[in-house]
Amino acid sequence: MLALSLGRSAIYAVLQLAERLSTEPLADQSATIQSSRSRSEFFDITFQLLDSVFALFPVVLVCYLVFLHGGNPFRRYGLDFRAPGKDALWGAGLFALIGAGTLVVYGAGRALGLTVELIPADVAQHWWTTPVLIFTALRHSLLEEVIMIAYLFDRLRRIRPGISVWTIIIASAVLRGAYHLYQGFGPGIGNFLMGLIFGYMYHRYGRVMPLVIAHLLLDVVAFLAFPLVVGALGIGQ
C-alpha cells in the first residue's frame, strides 16, 4: 500500500532533496505543491480533478480491504460522524497548534537556509480554482491520515501484536516527514513533529476524523492564504 502511495512519495522526496543539495543553496530554490497543468482551462480543471480522484484510490483500496475481512473501516478508524462536535473541536484545536508551529518552523528554516521558498498553489484563477483547491486539500487530508495513521497503525498491530505504540507513532512520523523533504529540512522536521502529535492523538482517542479535519484546514489555508499570512507576519522573506 505504501509503495502505491506515500512510501513512493517519500523515496522521491529524498531523491529530490539530494538533487536540490547538489545544485544550489536551498534558500535560493522554491517548491510548488499545486500548479496549473495546462494553458487550456478545460484541460487544466480536468487534469486537476483527475489527479485528486486517482490519488484517492489507495484510500478506497484500504476501505475495501477492511470490508473484505468483515470490518467496517469507517467505524474502525473513526472516519464517521458519530461525534461531529467533538471531532470539530479537536480538529480546530490541532489546526491552531500545528498551524502556529508550521509558521515558526518555516520561518526558522528560511532564516537558516534549510528550507526552500514554499509556493502552495500556483494555479490560474478561474471560477473553479477555489473549489478545486479545497478538493485537493481534502484529498491530501484523507490520503495521509487514513493511510499514514489509521491503516498503518492497524496493519502494524496485526503484523506485530506486541509492537510498542511509540514505535508505530515514530515510524509514521518519520515517513510523514520524509515525503515532505523535497521542501527542505524544515518542513521535514515540522511534519515529523506533526506526525508525533497526530499519532499520539489517534492512539489516545482512536478516531482519525479530527486529524482529517485539522489537515484539511491546514491545507485550505495554505492553498488560499499562505502568501498573505507569511507576508503579513514577515516570515520567510
Short mmCIF file of C-alpha atoms in Angstrom, two decimals:
data_model
loop_
_atom_site.label_atom_id
_atom_site.label_comp_id
_atom_site.label_asym_id
_atom_site.label_seq_id
_atom_site.Cartn_x
_atom_site.Cartn_y
_atom_site.Cartn_z
CA MET A 1 0.00 0.00 0.00
CA LEU A 2 2.82 2.39 0.84
CA ALA A 3 4.51 1.59 -2.48
CA LEU A 4 1.34 2.74 -4.22
CA SER A 5 1.05 5.97 -2.28
CA LEU A 6 3.06 7.78 0.39
CA GLY A 7 6.01 5.40 0.61
CA ARG A 8 6.68 6.06 -3.06
CA SER A 9 6.37 9.80 -2.41
CA ALA A 10 8.89 9.57 0.43
CA ILE A 11 11.53 7.94 -1.79
CA TYR A 12 11.08 10.56 -4.49
CA ALA A 13 11.17 13.37 -1.91
CA VAL A 14 14.50 12.16 -0.51
CA LEU A 15 15.95 11.98 -4.02
CA GLN A 16 14.62 15.46 -4.82
CA LEU A 17 16.25 16.84 -1.69
CA ALA A 18 19.56 15.22 -2.66
CA GLU A 19 19.26 16.76 -6.11
CA ARG A 20 18.50 20.19 -4.65
CA LEU A 21 21.53 19.99 -2.35
CA SER A 22 23.75 19.20 -5.33
CA THR A 23 22.74 22.29 -7.33
CA GLU A 24 22.35 25.48 -5.30
CA PRO A 25 21.55 26.58 -1.73
CA LEU A 26 18.07 25.60 -0.57
CA ALA A 27 17.34 29.23 0.34
CA ASP A 28 17.59 30.16 -3.36
CA GLN A 29 15.13 27.49 -4.50
CA SER A 30 11.35 27.14 -4.43
CA ALA A 31 8.83 24.30 -4.38
CA THR A 32 5.29 24.44 -5.75
CA ILE A 33 2.78 21.98 -4.33
CA GLN A 34 -0.14 22.56 -6.70
CA SER A 35 0.27 24.16 -10.11
CA SER A 36 -1.66 24.55 -13.35
CA ARG A 37 -1.48 21.53 -15.60
CA SER A 38 -2.47 23.12 -18.90
CA ARG A 39 -2.91 26.52 -20.55
CA SER A 40 -6.38 25.40 -21.56
CA GLU A 41 -8.97 26.00 -18.85
CA PHE A 42 -10.90 22.84 -19.75
CA PHE A 43 -7.85 20.57 -19.66
CA ASP A 44 -6.46 22.27 -16.56
CA ILE A 45 -9.55 21.55 -14.45
CA THR A 46 -9.78 18.06 -15.95
CA PHE A 47 -6.20 17.21 -15.01
CA GLN A 48 -6.59 18.78 -11.55
CA LEU A 49 -9.71 16.74 -10.77
CA LEU A 50 -8.27 13.50 -12.16
CA ASP A 51 -5.12 13.97 -10.06
CA SER A 52 -7.23 14.13 -6.91
CA VAL A 53 -9.57 11.29 -7.88
CA PHE A 54 -6.76 8.87 -8.74
CA ALA A 55 -4.78 9.87 -5.64
CA LEU A 56 -7.75 8.79 -3.50
CA PHE A 57 -7.81 5.25 -4.90
CA PRO A 58 -5.38 3.93 -2.24
CA VAL A 59 -7.86 5.18 0.40
CA VAL A 60 -10.67 3.35 -1.40
CA LEU A 61 -8.48 0.24 -1.55
CA VAL A 62 -7.78 0.43 2.19
CA CYS A 63 -11.52 0.59 2.92
CA TYR A 64 -12.19 -2.28 0.54
CA LEU A 65 -9.55 -4.48 2.16
CA VAL A 66 -11.08 -3.90 5.57
CA PHE A 67 -14.53 -4.73 4.21
CA LEU A 68 -13.15 -7.95 2.73
CA HIS A 69 -12.19 -9.08 6.23
CA GLY A 70 -15.64 -8.35 7.58
CA GLY A 71 -14.88 -4.99 9.16
CA ASN A 72 -16.30 -1.51 8.82
CA PRO A 73 -13.33 0.79 8.10
CA PHE A 74 -15.28 3.97 8.90
CA ARG A 75 -16.24 2.77 12.36
CA ARG A 76 -12.91 1.02 12.98
CA TYR A 77 -10.85 4.11 12.13
CA GLY A 78 -13.28 6.70 13.46
CA LEU A 79 -13.84 8.14 9.99
CA ASP A 80 -17.53 8.84 10.56
CA PHE A 81 -19.92 11.40 12.01
CA ARG A 82 -20.72 9.79 15.34
CA ALA A 83 -19.12 12.69 17.26
CA PRO A 84 -19.22 15.73 14.95
CA GLY A 85 -18.97 18.37 17.66
CA LYS A 86 -16.07 16.77 19.49
CA ASP A 87 -14.27 15.94 16.24
CA ALA A 88 -14.65 19.53 15.04
CA LEU A 89 -13.32 20.96 18.31
CA TRP A 90 -10.30 18.64 18.35
CA GLY A 91 -9.71 19.33 14.66
CA ALA A 92 -9.83 23.09 15.14
CA GLY A 93 -7.50 22.88 18.14
CA LEU A 94 -4.98 20.77 16.26
CA PHE A 95 -5.22 23.15 13.31
CA ALA A 96 -4.36 26.11 15.53
CA LEU A 97 -1.47 24.28 17.23
CA ILE A 98 0.05 22.80 14.07
CA GLY A 99 -0.58 25.94 12.04
CA ALA A 100 1.30 28.13 14.51
CA GLY A 101 4.11 25.59 14.73
CA THR A 102 4.33 25.36 10.95
CA LEU A 103 4.85 29.11 10.63
CA VAL A 104 7.61 29.05 13.26
CA VAL A 105 9.41 26.10 11.65
CA TYR A 106 9.04 27.57 8.16
CA GLY A 107 10.37 30.96 9.26
CA ALA A 108 13.29 29.39 11.10
CA GLY A 109 14.07 27.12 8.16
CA ARG A 110 14.10 30.03 5.73
CA ALA A 111 16.28 32.11 8.05
CA LEU A 112 18.79 29.26 8.43
CA GLY A 113 18.77 28.42 4.72
CA LEU A 114 17.36 24.93 5.35
CA THR A 115 14.02 25.40 3.61
CA VAL A 116 13.08 26.35 0.07
CA GLU A 117 10.55 29.08 -0.65
CA LEU A 118 7.20 27.35 -0.47
CA ILE A 119 4.52 28.12 -3.06
CA PRO A 120 1.47 26.06 -2.04
CA ALA A 121 -0.62 26.93 -5.10
CA ASP A 122 0.34 28.42 -8.45
CA VAL A 123 -2.90 27.82 -10.31
CA ALA A 124 -4.53 30.08 -12.91
CA GLN A 125 -7.53 31.92 -11.49
CA HIS A 126 -10.85 30.62 -12.80
CA TRP A 127 -14.32 30.26 -11.29
CA TRP A 128 -13.42 26.71 -10.26
CA THR A 129 -9.99 27.40 -8.74
CA THR A 130 -11.06 27.69 -5.09
CA PRO A 131 -13.34 24.61 -5.03
CA VAL A 132 -10.71 22.52 -6.82
CA LEU A 133 -8.03 23.58 -4.33
CA ILE A 134 -10.36 22.70 -1.46
CA PHE A 135 -10.94 19.28 -3.04
CA THR A 136 -7.17 18.88 -3.35
CA ALA A 137 -6.81 19.72 0.35
CA LEU A 138 -9.46 17.09 1.17
CA ARG A 139 -7.57 14.55 -0.92
CA HIS A 140 -4.33 15.26 0.96
CA SER A 141 -6.01 15.01 4.34
CA LEU A 142 -7.78 11.73 3.59
CA LEU A 143 -4.79 10.12 1.90
CA GLU A 144 -2.29 11.00 4.59
CA GLU A 145 -4.38 10.47 7.70
CA VAL A 146 -6.24 7.34 6.63
CA ILE A 147 -3.13 5.58 5.29
CA MET A 148 -0.32 7.10 7.38
CA ILE A 149 -2.22 6.93 10.67
CA ALA A 150 -5.29 4.69 10.70
CA TYR A 151 -4.23 1.95 8.27
CA LEU A 152 -0.57 1.90 9.31
CA PHE A 153 -1.48 1.61 12.99
CA ASP A 154 -3.97 -1.16 12.20
CA ARG A 155 -1.63 -3.20 9.99
CA LEU A 156 1.44 -2.94 12.23
CA ARG A 157 -0.58 -4.04 15.25
CA ARG A 158 -1.87 -7.05 13.32
CA ILE A 159 1.52 -7.98 11.87
CA ARG A 160 3.39 -7.42 15.15
CA PRO A 161 0.89 -7.84 18.03
CA GLY A 162 3.47 -6.94 20.67
CA ILE A 163 4.82 -3.84 18.95
CA SER A 164 5.19 -0.71 21.07
CA VAL A 165 2.72 2.05 20.25
CA TRP A 166 5.57 4.58 20.25
CA THR A 167 7.39 2.51 17.65
CA ILE A 168 4.33 2.87 15.41
CA ILE A 169 3.95 6.59 16.16
CA ILE A 170 7.63 7.31 15.42
CA ALA A 171 7.62 5.18 12.26
CA SER A 172 4.56 7.01 10.99
CA ALA A 173 6.06 10.40 11.86
CA VAL A 174 9.37 9.59 10.16
CA LEU A 175 7.57 8.62 6.97
CA ARG A 176 5.40 11.74 7.13
CA GLY A 177 8.49 13.91 7.46
CA ALA A 178 10.29 12.03 4.67
CA TYR A 179 7.74 12.69 1.97
CA HIS A 180 7.93 16.44 2.69
CA LEU A 181 11.72 16.62 2.36
CA TYR A 182 11.51 17.93 -1.21
CA GLN A 183 10.64 21.24 0.51
CA GLY A 184 13.83 21.18 2.57
CA PHE A 185 14.83 20.10 6.05
CA GLY A 186 12.48 22.49 7.86
CA PRO A 187 9.22 21.01 6.52
CA GLY A 188 10.65 17.52 7.06
CA ILE A 189 11.24 18.27 10.74
CA GLY A 190 7.95 20.13 11.10
CA ASN A 191 5.93 17.29 9.60
CA PHE A 192 7.78 14.75 11.74
CA LEU A 193 6.65 16.68 14.83
CA MET A 194 3.14 16.92 13.41
CA GLY A 195 3.22 13.16 12.89
CA LEU A 196 4.13 12.59 16.54
CA ILE A 197 1.21 14.71 17.71
CA PHE A 198 -1.28 13.17 15.27
CA GLY A 199 -0.08 9.66 16.04
CA TYR A 200 -0.47 10.17 19.77
CA MET A 201 -3.92 11.70 19.33
CA TYR A 202 -5.07 8.72 17.26
CA HIS A 203 -3.66 6.28 19.82
CA ARG A 204 -5.30 8.19 22.67
CA TYR A 205 -8.78 8.67 21.18
CA GLY A 206 -9.00 6.12 18.35
CA ARG A 207 -10.57 8.50 15.82
CA VAL A 208 -9.00 9.73 12.60
CA MET A 209 -11.73 12.27 11.79
CA PRO A 210 -10.25 15.10 13.94
CA LEU A 211 -6.92 14.60 12.15
CA VAL A 212 -8.61 14.78 8.75
CA ILE A 213 -10.38 18.00 9.78
CA ALA A 214 -7.18 19.58 11.08
CA HIS A 215 -5.21 18.58 7.99
CA LEU A 216 -7.98 19.84 5.70
CA LEU A 217 -7.99 23.23 7.42
CA LEU A 218 -4.20 23.47 7.26
CA ASP A 219 -4.11 22.78 3.53
CA VAL A 220 -7.06 25.03 2.70
CA VAL A 221 -5.39 27.95 4.45
CA ALA A 222 -2.05 27.11 2.81
CA PHE A 223 -3.56 26.96 -0.68
CA LEU A 224 -5.74 30.04 -0.36
CA ALA A 225 -3.96 32.37 2.06
CA PHE A 226 -0.35 31.27 2.68
CA PRO A 227 1.33 34.19 0.85
CA LEU A 228 -0.88 36.68 2.71
CA VAL A 229 -0.14 35.10 6.10
CA VAL A 230 3.64 34.88 5.69
CA GLY A 231 3.72 38.35 4.14
CA ALA A 232 1.74 39.90 6.99
CA LEU A 233 3.97 38.22 9.57
CA GLY A 234 7.18 38.89 7.66
CA ILE A 235 8.07 35.20 7.65
CA GLY A 236 10.46 33.60 5.19
CA GLN A 237 11.43 36.84 3.47
#
